[in-house]
PDB file of C-alpha atoms in Angstrom:
ATOM      1  CA  MET J  24      76.588  34.930  45.284  1.00 56.00           C
ATOM      2  CA  SER J  25      79.732  33.796  43.563  1.00 66.00           C
ATOM      3  CA  SER J  26      82.466  36.301  43.551  1.00 76.00           C
ATOM      4  CA  LYS J  27      83.723  34.373  40.097  1.00 88.00           C
ATOM      5  CA  PRO J  28      83.391  36.466  36.726  1.00 92.00           C
ATOM      6  CA  LEU J  29      80.110  35.323  35.205  1.00 96.00           C
ATOM      7  CA  VAL J  30      80.048  35.232  30.994  1.00 97.00           C
ATOM      8  CA  PHE J  31      76.623  34.993  29.281  1.00 98.00           C
ATOM      9  CA  LEU J  32      76.948  32.972  26.144  1.00 98.00           C
ATOM     10  CA  ILE J  33      74.436  32.766  23.047  1.00 98.00           C
ATOM     11  CA  VAL J  34      74.545  30.296  20.442  1.00 96.00           C
ATOM     12  CA  GLY J  35      71.765  29.146  18.180  1.00 90.00           C
ATOM     13  CA  GLU J  36      73.269  26.508  15.931  1.00 87.00           C
ATOM     14  CA  ALA J  37      75.537  23.308  15.923  1.00 85.00           C
ATOM     15  CA  SER J  38      78.628  25.194  14.419  1.00 86.00           C
ATOM     16  CA  GLY J  39      78.364  27.735  16.823  1.00 91.00           C
ATOM     17  CA  ASP J  40      78.080  25.304  19.830  1.00 93.00           C
ATOM     18  CA  LYS J  41      81.461  23.762  18.960  1.00 90.00           C
ATOM     19  CA  LEU J  42      83.360  27.270  18.732  1.00 94.00           C
ATOM     20  CA  GLY J  43      81.215  28.161  22.341  1.00 96.00           C
ATOM     21  CA  ALA J  44      82.572  24.799  23.724  1.00 95.00           C
ATOM     22  CA  ASP J  45      86.133  25.605  22.688  1.00 94.00           C
ATOM     23  CA  LEU J  46      85.898  29.093  23.749  1.00 95.00           C
ATOM     24  CA  MET J  47      84.583  27.823  27.093  1.00 96.00           C
ATOM     25  CA  ALA J  48      87.414  25.287  27.377  1.00 95.00           C
ATOM     26  CA  SER J  49      90.082  28.083  26.378  1.00 93.00           C
ATOM     27  CA  ILE J  50      88.904  30.642  28.990  1.00 93.00           C
ATOM     28  CA  LYS J  51      88.821  27.784  32.146  1.00 92.00           C
ATOM     29  CA  LYS J  52      92.485  27.380  31.441  1.00 92.00           C
ATOM     30  CA  GLN J  53      93.244  30.670  31.890  1.00 90.00           C
ATOM     31  CA  GLN J  54      90.814  31.975  34.616  1.00 89.00           C
ATOM     32  CA  ASP J  55      88.148  30.451  36.967  1.00 90.00           C
ATOM     33  CA  ILE J  56      85.054  31.419  35.059  1.00 92.00           C
ATOM     34  CA  ARG J  57      81.110  31.064  35.657  1.00 94.00           C
ATOM     35  CA  PHE J  58      79.236  30.635  32.242  1.00 97.00           C
ATOM     36  CA  MET J  59      75.435  30.909  31.869  1.00 97.00           C
ATOM     37  CA  GLY J  60      73.610  31.334  28.690  1.00 98.00           C
ATOM     38  CA  ILE J  61      71.950  29.460  25.520  1.00 97.00           C
ATOM     39  CA  GLY J  62      73.930  26.614  23.841  1.00 96.00           C
ATOM     40  CA  GLY J  63      73.964  22.984  22.797  1.00 93.00           C
ATOM     41  CA  GLU J  64      75.362  19.604  23.716  1.00 92.00           C
ATOM     42  CA  GLY J  65      79.269  20.600  23.402  1.00 93.00           C
ATOM     43  CA  MET J  66      78.701  23.370  25.574  1.00 96.00           C
ATOM     44  CA  LYS J  67      76.850  21.381  28.041  1.00 95.00           C
ATOM     45  CA  THR J  68      80.090  19.253  28.570  1.00 95.00           C
ATOM     46  CA  GLN J  69      81.941  22.145  29.545  1.00 95.00           C
ATOM     47  CA  GLY J  70      79.306  23.218  32.125  1.00 93.00           C
ATOM     48  CA  LEU J  71      76.797  25.161  30.662  1.00 95.00           C
ATOM     49  CA  LYS J  72      73.389  25.110  31.549  1.00 91.00           C
ATOM     50  CA  SER J  73      71.313  26.351  28.916  1.00 95.00           C
ATOM     51  CA  LEU J  74      68.292  28.851  29.497  1.00 96.00           C
ATOM     52  CA  PHE J  75      66.241  26.862  26.695  1.00 95.00           C
ATOM     53  CA  PRO J  76      67.012  24.535  23.957  1.00 92.00           C
ATOM     54  CA  MET J  77      69.339  26.012  21.514  1.00 90.00           C
ATOM     55  CA  GLU J  78      67.487  24.391  18.676  1.00 85.00           C
ATOM     56  CA  GLU J  79      64.754  26.797  19.153  1.00 86.00           C
ATOM     57  CA  LEU J  80      66.587  29.580  17.296  1.00 85.00           C
ATOM     58  CA  SER J  81      67.946  27.270  14.530  1.00 72.00           C
ATOM     59  CA  HIS J  82      65.589  28.672  11.659  1.00 62.00           C
ATOM     60  CA  MET J  83      66.403  29.054   7.868  1.00 51.00           C
ATOM     61  CA  GLY J  84      65.100  31.501   5.480  1.00 52.00           C
ATOM     62  CA  LEU J  85      62.266  34.094   5.941  1.00 52.00           C
ATOM     63  CA  TRP J  86      59.383  31.526   5.970  1.00 55.00           C
ATOM     64  CA  GLY J  87      61.265  29.677   8.906  1.00 58.00           C
ATOM     65  CA  ILE J  88      61.722  32.929  10.886  1.00 62.00           C
ATOM     66  CA  LEU J  89      58.328  34.150  10.128  1.00 66.00           C
ATOM     67  CA  ARG J  90      56.634  30.686  11.071  1.00 71.00           C
ATOM     68  CA  ASP J  91      57.987  30.924  14.669  1.00 74.00           C
ATOM     69  CA  LEU J  92      58.388  34.755  15.007  1.00 78.00           C
ATOM     70  CA  PRO J  93      55.950  34.777  18.350  1.00 82.00           C
ATOM     71  CA  ASN J  94      58.236  32.287  20.209  1.00 85.00           C
ATOM     72  CA  LEU J  95      61.554  33.858  18.912  1.00 86.00           C
ATOM     73  CA  TYR J  96      60.429  37.136  20.346  1.00 89.00           C
ATOM     74  CA  GLN J  97      59.248  35.491  23.585  1.00 92.00           C
ATOM     75  CA  ARG J  98      62.774  33.923  23.772  1.00 94.00           C
ATOM     76  CA  LEU J  99      64.296  37.118  23.103  1.00 94.00           C
ATOM     77  CA  ARG J 100      62.607  38.938  25.871  1.00 96.00           C
ATOM     78  CA  LEU J 101      63.301  36.148  28.312  1.00 97.00           C
ATOM     79  CA  THR J 102      67.177  36.335  27.174  1.00 97.00           C
ATOM     80  CA  VAL J 103      67.312  40.121  27.769  1.00 98.00           C
ATOM     81  CA  LYS J 104      65.620  39.594  31.161  1.00 98.00           C
ATOM     82  CA  THR J 105      67.823  36.862  32.326  1.00 98.00           C
ATOM     83  CA  ILE J 106      70.973  39.018  31.676  1.00 98.00           C
ATOM     84  CA  GLN J 107      69.364  41.987  33.219  1.00 97.00           C
ATOM     85  CA  GLU J 108      68.791  40.070  36.256  1.00 97.00           C
ATOM     86  CA  ILE J 109      72.130  38.069  36.620  1.00 96.00           C
ATOM     87  CA  LYS J 110      74.285  40.719  35.466  1.00 96.00           C
ATOM     88  CA  PRO J 111      77.337  39.172  33.825  1.00 97.00           C
ATOM     89  CA  SER J 112      80.196  40.936  32.905  1.00 96.00           C
ATOM     90  CA  VAL J 113      80.624  39.921  29.231  1.00 98.00           C
ATOM     91  CA  VAL J 114      78.031  38.722  26.842  1.00 98.00           C
ATOM     92  CA  VAL J 115      79.774  36.917  23.966  1.00 98.00           C
ATOM     93  CA  SER J 116      77.161  35.754  20.988  1.00 98.00           C
ATOM     94  CA  ILE J 117      78.168  33.259  18.555  1.00 96.00           C
ATOM     95  CA  ASP J 118      77.123  33.526  14.996  1.00 85.00           C
ATOM     96  CA  SER J 119      73.306  33.495  14.566  1.00 86.00           C
ATOM     97  CA  PRO J 120      72.956  37.109  14.105  1.00 89.00           C
ATOM     98  CA  GLU J 121      69.568  37.433  13.528  1.00 87.00           C
ATOM     99  CA  PHE J 122      68.717  36.493  17.025  1.00 91.00           C
ATOM    100  CA  SER J 123      72.103  37.464  18.601  1.00 94.00           C
ATOM    101  CA  PHE J 124      72.130  40.984  17.202  1.00 96.00           C
ATOM    102  CA  ARG J 125      68.533  41.795  18.410  1.00 95.00           C
ATOM    103  CA  VAL J 126      69.901  40.690  21.886  1.00 97.00           C
ATOM    104  CA  MET J 127      72.792  42.929  21.629  1.00 98.00           C
ATOM    105  CA  LYS J 128      70.860  46.144  20.479  1.00 98.00           C
ATOM    106  CA  ARG J 129      68.659  45.910  23.793  1.00 98.00           C
ATOM    107  CA  LEU J 130      71.566  45.413  25.869  1.00 98.00           C
ATOM    108  CA  HIS J 131      73.468  48.286  24.396  1.00 98.00           C
ATOM    109  CA  ARG J 132      70.680  50.555  25.666  1.00 97.00           C
ATOM    110  CA  LEU J 133      71.261  49.522  29.286  1.00 95.00           C
ATOM    111  CA  SER J 134      73.133  51.540  31.983  1.00 93.00           C
ATOM    112  CA  PRO J 135      75.032  50.106  33.483  1.00 94.00           C
ATOM    113  CA  ARG J 136      75.619  47.099  30.857  1.00 96.00           C
ATOM    114  CA  PRO J 137      77.944  44.253  30.047  1.00 97.00           C
ATOM    115  CA  HIS J 138      80.851  44.323  27.663  1.00 98.00           C
ATOM    116  CA  LEU J 139      79.232  43.113  24.388  1.00 98.00           C
ATOM    117  CA  VAL J 140      81.046  40.769  22.439  1.00 98.00           C
ATOM    118  CA  HIS J 141      80.355  38.819  18.867  1.00 98.00           C
ATOM    119  CA  TYR J 142      82.266  35.912  17.570  1.00 97.00           C
ATOM    120  CA  VAL J 143      82.542  35.169  13.818  1.00 94.00           C
ATOM    121  CA  ALA J 144      82.495  38.549  12.059  1.00 95.00           C
ATOM    122  CA  PRO J 145      79.470  38.885   9.412  1.00 93.00           C
ATOM    123  CA  THR J 146      81.010  38.382   6.064  1.00 92.00           C
ATOM    124  CA  VAL J 147      80.742  42.235   4.891  1.00 94.00           C
ATOM    125  CA  TRP J 148      83.463  41.421   2.524  1.00 91.00           C
ATOM    126  CA  ALA J 149      81.192  39.221   0.555  1.00 88.00           C
ATOM    127  CA  TRP J 150      77.849  41.033   0.597  1.00 89.00           C
ATOM    128  CA  ARG J 151      76.211  43.966   2.387  1.00 91.00           C
ATOM    129  CA  PRO J 152      79.450  45.871   3.454  1.00 93.00           C
ATOM    130  CA  GLY J 153      76.948  48.175   5.315  1.00 95.00           C
ATOM    131  CA  ARG J 154      76.677  45.882   8.262  1.00 95.00           C
ATOM    132  CA  ALA J 155      80.123  46.743   9.479  1.00 97.00           C
ATOM    133  CA  ARG J 156      79.203  50.280  10.252  1.00 97.00           C
ATOM    134  CA  LYS J 157      75.765  49.008  11.604  1.00 97.00           C
ATOM    135  CA  ILE J 158      76.969  46.536  13.953  1.00 97.00           C
ATOM    136  CA  ALA J 159      79.770  49.378  15.321  1.00 98.00           C
ATOM    137  CA  ARG J 160      76.795  51.092  16.941  1.00 98.00           C
ATOM    138  CA  PHE J 161      75.834  48.292  19.570  1.00 98.00           C
ATOM    139  CA  LEU J 162      79.063  46.065  19.641  1.00 98.00           C
ATOM    140  CA  ASP J 163      81.911  46.709  21.742  1.00 98.00           C
ATOM    141  CA  GLN J 164      84.214  44.036  20.230  1.00 98.00           C
ATOM    142  CA  LEU J 165      84.262  41.450  17.522  1.00 98.00           C
ATOM    143  CA  PHE J 166      86.323  38.189  17.040  1.00 97.00           C
ATOM    144  CA  CYS J 167      87.256  37.489  13.555  1.00 96.00           C
ATOM    145  CA  LEU J 168      88.003  34.105  11.851  1.00 93.00           C
ATOM    146  CA  TYR J 169      90.065  35.604   8.807  1.00 93.00           C
ATOM    147  CA  PRO J 170      93.216  37.739   9.230  1.00 94.00           C
ATOM    148  CA  PHE J 171      92.010  40.620   6.549  1.00 95.00           C
ATOM    149  CA  GLU J 172      88.392  41.000   8.345  1.00 97.00           C
ATOM    150  CA  PRO J 173      89.386  43.381  11.423  1.00 97.00           C
ATOM    151  CA  GLN J 174      90.189  46.403   9.426  1.00 97.00           C
ATOM    152  CA  LEU J 175      87.020  46.287   7.951  1.00 97.00           C
ATOM    153  CA  PHE J 176      85.187  46.869  11.391  1.00 98.00           C
ATOM    154  CA  GLU J 177      87.967  49.003  12.930  1.00 97.00           C
ATOM    155  CA  LYS J 178      87.388  51.945  10.357  1.00 97.00           C
ATOM    156  CA  HIS J 179      84.198  52.390  11.830  1.00 97.00           C
ATOM    157  CA  GLY J 180      85.413  52.330  15.328  1.00 97.00           C
ATOM    158  CA  LEU J 181      84.627  48.836  16.458  1.00 98.00           C
ATOM    159  CA  LYS J 182      87.715  46.699  18.178  1.00 98.00           C
ATOM    160  CA  ALA J 183      88.157  43.857  16.104  1.00 98.00           C
ATOM    161  CA  THR J 184      90.327  41.008  17.069  1.00 97.00           C
ATOM    162  CA  PHE J 185      91.619  38.097  14.556  1.00 96.00           C
ATOM    163  CA  ILE J 186      91.677  35.038  16.556  1.00 92.00           C
ATOM    164  CA  GLY J 187      91.929  32.166  13.314  1.00 89.00           C
ATOM    165  CA  HIS J 188      89.617  29.913  12.056  1.00 82.00           C
ATOM    166  CA  PRO J 189      88.918  26.625  13.850  1.00 78.00           C
ATOM    167  CA  ILE J 190      89.427  24.648  10.749  1.00 68.00           C
ATOM    168  CA  ALA J 191      93.154  25.841  10.768  1.00 65.00           C
ATOM    169  CA  LYS J 192      93.850  24.491  14.270  1.00 63.00           C
ATOM    170  CA  THR J 193      92.673  21.047  13.288  1.00 58.00           C
ATOM    171  CA  ILE J 194      96.127  18.830  12.169  1.00 47.00           C
ATOM    172  CA  TYR J 195      95.240  16.615   9.259  1.00 51.00           C
ATOM    173  CA  LYS J 196      97.456  13.460   8.674  1.00 50.00           C
ATOM    174  CA  LYS J 197      99.354  13.627   5.408  1.00 49.00           C
ATOM    175  CA  ARG J 198      97.550  11.090   2.732  1.00 56.00           C
ATOM    176  CA  LYS J 199      97.118  10.382  -0.741  1.00 67.00           C
ATOM    177  CA  ARG J 200      94.287  12.647  -2.385  1.00 76.00           C
ATOM    178  CA  ASP J 201      91.441  10.613  -3.896  1.00 84.00           C
ATOM    179  CA  PRO J 202      90.310  12.323  -6.921  1.00 88.00           C
ATOM    180  CA  ASN J 203      86.855  10.177  -6.785  1.00 92.00           C
ATOM    181  CA  LEU J 204      86.145  11.207  -3.062  1.00 94.00           C
ATOM    182  CA  LEU J 205      83.245  13.922  -2.948  1.00 94.00           C
ATOM    183  CA  CYS J 206      82.628  15.298   0.588  1.00 93.00           C
ATOM    184  CA  VAL J 207      78.962  16.612   0.896  1.00 94.00           C
ATOM    185  CA  LEU J 208      78.101  19.274   3.398  1.00 90.00           C
ATOM    186  CA  PRO J 209      74.446  19.993   4.020  1.00 90.00           C
ATOM    187  CA  GLY J 210      74.936  22.121   6.789  1.00 83.00           C
ATOM    188  CA  SER J 211      74.227  21.871  10.635  1.00 78.00           C
ATOM    189  CA  ARG J 212      70.358  22.963  10.795  1.00 77.00           C
ATOM    190  CA  ARG J 213      67.603  20.781  10.299  1.00 80.00           C
ATOM    191  CA  SER J 214      65.702  23.057   7.761  1.00 79.00           C
ATOM    192  CA  GLU J 215      68.665  23.702   5.614  1.00 83.00           C
ATOM    193  CA  ILE J 216      69.501  20.299   5.772  1.00 89.00           C
ATOM    194  CA  GLN J 217      65.945  19.121   4.655  1.00 89.00           C
ATOM    195  CA  MET J 218      66.262  21.748   1.703  1.00 89.00           C
ATOM    196  CA  LEU J 219      69.590  21.071   0.599  1.00 92.00           C
ATOM    197  CA  LEU J 220      69.748  17.246   0.563  1.00 94.00           C
ATOM    198  CA  PRO J 221      67.567  16.475  -2.446  1.00 94.00           C
ATOM    199  CA  ILE J 222      69.697  19.084  -4.354  1.00 95.00           C
ATOM    200  CA  PHE J 223      72.601  17.134  -3.496  1.00 95.00           C
ATOM    201  CA  ARG J 224      70.861  13.992  -4.739  1.00 95.00           C
ATOM    202  CA  GLU J 225      70.357  15.270  -8.222  1.00 95.00           C
ATOM    203  CA  THR J 226      73.950  16.432  -8.345  1.00 96.00           C
ATOM    204  CA  VAL J 227      75.315  13.390  -7.143  1.00 96.00           C
ATOM    205  CA  ALA J 228      73.406  11.325  -9.540  1.00 95.00           C
ATOM    206  CA  LEU J 229      74.931  13.629 -12.240  1.00 96.00           C
ATOM    207  CA  LEU J 230      78.447  13.127 -11.122  1.00 96.00           C
ATOM    208  CA  LYS J 231      77.871   9.572 -11.009  1.00 94.00           C
ATOM    209  CA  LYS J 232      77.184   9.356 -14.583  1.00 94.00           C
ATOM    210  CA  GLU J 233      80.613  11.413 -15.264  1.00 93.00           C
ATOM    211  CA  ILE J 234      82.719   9.334 -12.771  1.00 94.00           C
ATOM    212  CA  PRO J 235      81.562   5.788 -12.426  1.00 93.00           C
ATOM    213  CA  GLU J 236      83.977   5.572  -9.197  1.00 94.00           C
ATOM    214  CA  LEU J 237      82.871   8.387  -7.432  1.00 95.00           C
ATOM    215  CA  LYS J 238      82.340   7.785  -3.609  1.00 95.00           C
ATOM    216  CA  VAL J 239      80.645  10.249  -1.095  1.00 96.00           C
ATOM    217  CA  VAL J 240      81.054  10.893   2.161  1.00 94.00           C
ATOM    218  CA  LEU J 241      78.748  13.259   4.464  1.00 94.00           C
ATOM    219  CA  PRO J 242      79.723  14.350   7.805  1.00 91.00           C
ATOM    220  CA  THR J 243      76.896  15.361  10.002  1.00 90.00           C
ATOM    221  CA  LEU J 244      75.758  15.261  13.831  1.00 84.00           C
ATOM    222  CA  PRO J 245      74.444  12.875  15.951  1.00 86.00           C
ATOM    223  CA  ALA J 246      71.031  14.470  16.107  1.00 82.00           C
ATOM    224  CA  PHE J 247      70.529  14.191  12.339  1.00 87.00           C
ATOM    225  CA  GLN J 248      72.535  10.790  11.648  1.00 91.00           C
ATOM    226  CA  GLU J 249      69.475   8.745  11.427  1.00 92.00           C
ATOM    227  CA  SER J 250      67.436  10.922   9.550  1.00 92.00           C
ATOM    228  CA  ILE J 251      70.161  11.558   6.943  1.00 94.00           C
ATOM    229  CA  GLN J 252      70.965   7.756   6.872  1.00 94.00           C
ATOM    230  CA  ASN J 253      67.522   7.093   5.861  1.00 93.00           C
ATOM    231  CA  GLU J 254      67.350   9.694   3.035  1.00 93.00           C
ATOM    232  CA  VAL J 255      70.596   8.817   1.353  1.00 94.00           C
ATOM    233  CA  LYS J 256      69.436   5.216   0.940  1.00 94.00           C
ATOM    234  CA  SER J 257      67.682   6.532  -2.094  1.00 93.00           C
ATOM    235  CA  TRP J 258      71.004   8.018  -3.421  1.00 95.00           C
ATOM    236  CA  PRO J 259      72.256   6.324  -6.784  1.00 93.00           C
ATOM    237  CA  LEU J 260      75.408   5.235  -4.818  1.00 94.00           C
ATOM    238  CA  GLU J 261      76.563   4.263  -1.191  1.00 93.00           C
ATOM    239  CA  VAL J 262      77.155   7.278   0.957  1.00 95.00           C
ATOM    240  CA  LYS J 263      79.352   7.157   3.881  1.00 95.00           C
ATOM    241  CA  VAL J 264      77.414   9.168   6.733  1.00 95.00           C
ATOM    242  CA  VAL J 265      80.091  10.013   9.608  1.00 92.00           C
ATOM    243  CA  VAL J 266      79.626  11.589  12.920  1.00 88.00           C
ATOM    244  CA  GLY J 267      82.341  13.298  14.974  1.00 67.00           C
ATOM    245  CA  GLU J 268      85.884  15.253  14.143  1.00 60.00           C
ATOM    246  CA  LYS J 269      87.923  12.144  14.125  1.00 47.00           C
ATOM    247  CA  LYS J 270      85.479   9.960  12.177  1.00 50.00           C
ATOM    248  CA  ARG J 271      85.473  12.760   9.382  1.00 47.00           C
ATOM    249  CA  ASP J 272      89.066  13.346   9.103  1.00 50.00           C
ATOM    250  CA  GLU J 273      89.410   9.626   8.522  1.00 49.00           C
ATOM    251  CA  ALA J 274      86.757   9.233   5.934  1.00 47.00           C
TER     252      ALA J 274
END
């Protein structure tokens, strides 16, 4: 058995996969670590072999969750069982609280148990502030994107660390602003993209009447590029669909 410390990562959507891949790369620069868990293509490039496809956890809305509830519980049991067997030093869940927090609650009952960390603090400052007290009961540490967030959780006894928002770490070239350019962001889950694109189409149609010179750019992921390009063909203007951070920034 390897003597390297083992970290188990739990990610359920594309935005979390990007954070997870960056986290893995950063940790590997500082220490020789083994990784196991659930992740997407970005984390796989950093050496993660996913326990099962991350997309199985990508659901939106009550109906989406209820429809796949048996499979979600099966994956929940498999995740907890695997963690019990491999005994990682740390478990880090990234976003996807619907699944991640259920795993963490079960792990918290174990003795001994790994150190439990969640990355991306719930937005208790926007709604349901009582969640801060609840997650403090089963988490050991929380990584926050915004500087005002740690105090909201520390008052309930949860160690919270501000690590910064990934967008703030991206350096953009200075460029002339285009007042006619609209960026449409339909999300990173297939279910939310399918739900939001028709709404965005109607919105763009209304804006086009008011702004004849309107231009639209839509950043997305490789897995959704083809389906989105087919969908936006019916929009009232040409939509530039871009994939990848560099292409997005250039657009």
